[in-house]
Amino acid sequence: MLEAVQRMHGVITVDELKAREQGHYVVVDMRVSVNPRLSVWEGHEISKRIKHQLMKQYHHVTDVTIHVIPYDAGYPYKPGNETDVGELPTVIH
């Protein structure tokens, strides 16, 4: 599930991913970082795509809550995420 989200266009990092069982189903809560220059609308569109993809790919997932935050290069992310924020794509140009 983590890799599926990390590969999605617009997602820079998945900072947190929690999944919990509710009866026979799974509820997912996650926090993703996106380009800080994106509008609120663009961030919301990314979260809608993530939710749609996860619920389509994992039939036992009944709800996905996504918290979209701006990417902060100073935050101690895992090595390999040294992306220059100026090079990050935006939906609206």
Short mmCIF file of C-alpha atoms in Angstrom, two decimals:
data_model
loop_
_atom_site.label_atom_id
_atom_site.label_comp_id
_atom_site.label_asym_id
_atom_site.label_seq_id
_atom_site.Cartn_x
_atom_site.Cartn_y
_atom_site.Cartn_z
CA MET A 1 0.00 0.00 0.00
CA LEU A 2 2.83 2.38 0.89
CA GLU A 3 4.57 1.83 -2.46
CA ALA A 4 1.32 2.37 -4.36
CA VAL A 5 0.91 5.80 -2.77
CA GLN A 6 4.57 6.77 -3.14
CA ARG A 7 4.36 6.13 -6.91
CA MET A 8 1.37 8.44 -7.36
CA HIS A 9 1.89 11.70 -9.25
CA GLY A 10 2.10 14.65 -6.88
CA VAL A 11 3.16 12.70 -3.78
CA ILE A 12 6.67 13.55 -2.61
CA THR A 13 6.69 11.46 0.56
CA VAL A 14 4.34 9.38 2.67
CA ASP A 15 5.11 10.60 6.16
CA GLU A 16 2.69 8.39 8.06
CA LEU A 17 0.48 5.43 7.21
CA LYS A 18 -1.82 3.69 9.67
CA ALA A 19 -4.34 0.97 8.91
CA ARG A 20 -6.72 -0.50 11.44
CA GLU A 21 -9.33 -3.22 11.29
CA GLN A 22 -12.99 -2.44 11.83
CA GLY A 23 -14.74 -5.76 11.80
CA HIS A 24 -14.05 -7.36 8.43
CA TYR A 25 -12.79 -4.14 6.89
CA VAL A 26 -9.78 -1.83 7.07
CA VAL A 27 -9.69 1.93 7.62
CA VAL A 28 -6.57 3.82 6.48
CA ASP A 29 -5.20 7.11 7.81
CA MET A 30 -2.16 8.72 6.19
CA ARG A 31 -0.16 11.90 5.89
CA VAL A 32 1.48 12.77 2.58
CA SER A 33 3.77 15.64 1.61
CA VAL A 34 3.24 17.53 -1.63
CA ASN A 35 4.84 20.50 -3.37
CA PRO A 36 4.34 23.50 -1.05
CA ARG A 37 3.53 25.66 -4.08
CA LEU A 38 0.36 23.69 -4.83
CA SER A 39 -3.00 25.28 -4.15
CA VAL A 40 -5.38 23.80 -1.60
CA TRP A 41 -7.52 22.60 -4.49
CA GLU A 42 -4.55 20.78 -6.08
CA GLY A 43 -3.67 19.10 -2.78
CA HIS A 44 -7.29 18.02 -2.41
CA GLU A 45 -7.26 16.56 -5.94
CA ILE A 46 -4.15 14.51 -5.07
CA SER A 47 -5.85 13.17 -1.94
CA LYS A 48 -8.97 12.23 -3.94
CA ARG A 49 -6.83 10.30 -6.46
CA ILE A 50 -5.04 8.48 -3.62
CA LYS A 51 -8.30 7.51 -1.92
CA HIS A 52 -9.88 6.34 -5.17
CA GLN A 53 -6.83 4.26 -6.12
CA LEU A 54 -6.50 2.58 -2.71
CA MET A 55 -10.18 1.72 -2.45
CA LYS A 56 -10.11 0.33 -6.00
CA GLN A 57 -6.92 -1.68 -5.46
CA TYR A 58 -7.70 -2.96 -1.94
CA HIS A 59 -11.33 -4.09 -1.74
CA HIS A 60 -11.21 -4.63 2.03
CA VAL A 61 -10.40 -0.92 2.58
CA THR A 62 -13.65 0.93 3.33
CA ASP A 63 -12.34 4.40 4.17
CA VAL A 64 -9.17 6.41 3.61
CA THR A 65 -8.40 9.69 5.41
CA ILE A 66 -5.54 11.66 3.91
CA HIS A 67 -3.83 14.64 5.51
CA VAL A 68 -1.98 16.66 2.86
CA ILE A 69 0.91 18.78 4.10
CA PRO A 70 3.50 20.88 2.27
CA TYR A 71 6.86 19.22 1.76
CA ASP A 72 9.56 20.66 4.02
CA ALA A 73 13.09 19.99 2.76
CA GLY A 74 14.46 20.64 6.26
CA TYR A 75 12.43 17.83 7.79
CA PRO A 76 14.49 14.65 8.43
CA TYR A 77 13.05 12.52 5.60
CA LYS A 78 14.68 9.28 4.56
CA PRO A 79 17.79 9.59 2.35
CA GLY A 80 17.03 9.90 -1.34
CA ASN A 81 14.30 12.52 -0.94
CA GLU A 82 16.52 15.56 -1.55
CA THR A 83 14.18 17.03 -4.14
CA ASP A 84 14.57 20.71 -4.99
CA VAL A 85 11.14 22.19 -4.32
CA GLY A 86 11.51 24.43 -7.38
CA GLU A 87 11.66 21.35 -9.60
CA LEU A 88 8.46 19.80 -8.24
CA PRO A 89 5.52 19.69 -10.65
CA THR A 90 2.28 21.52 -10.05
CA VAL A 91 -1.07 20.81 -11.66
CA ILE A 92 -1.68 24.46 -12.57
CA HIS A 93 1.13 26.17 -14.48
#
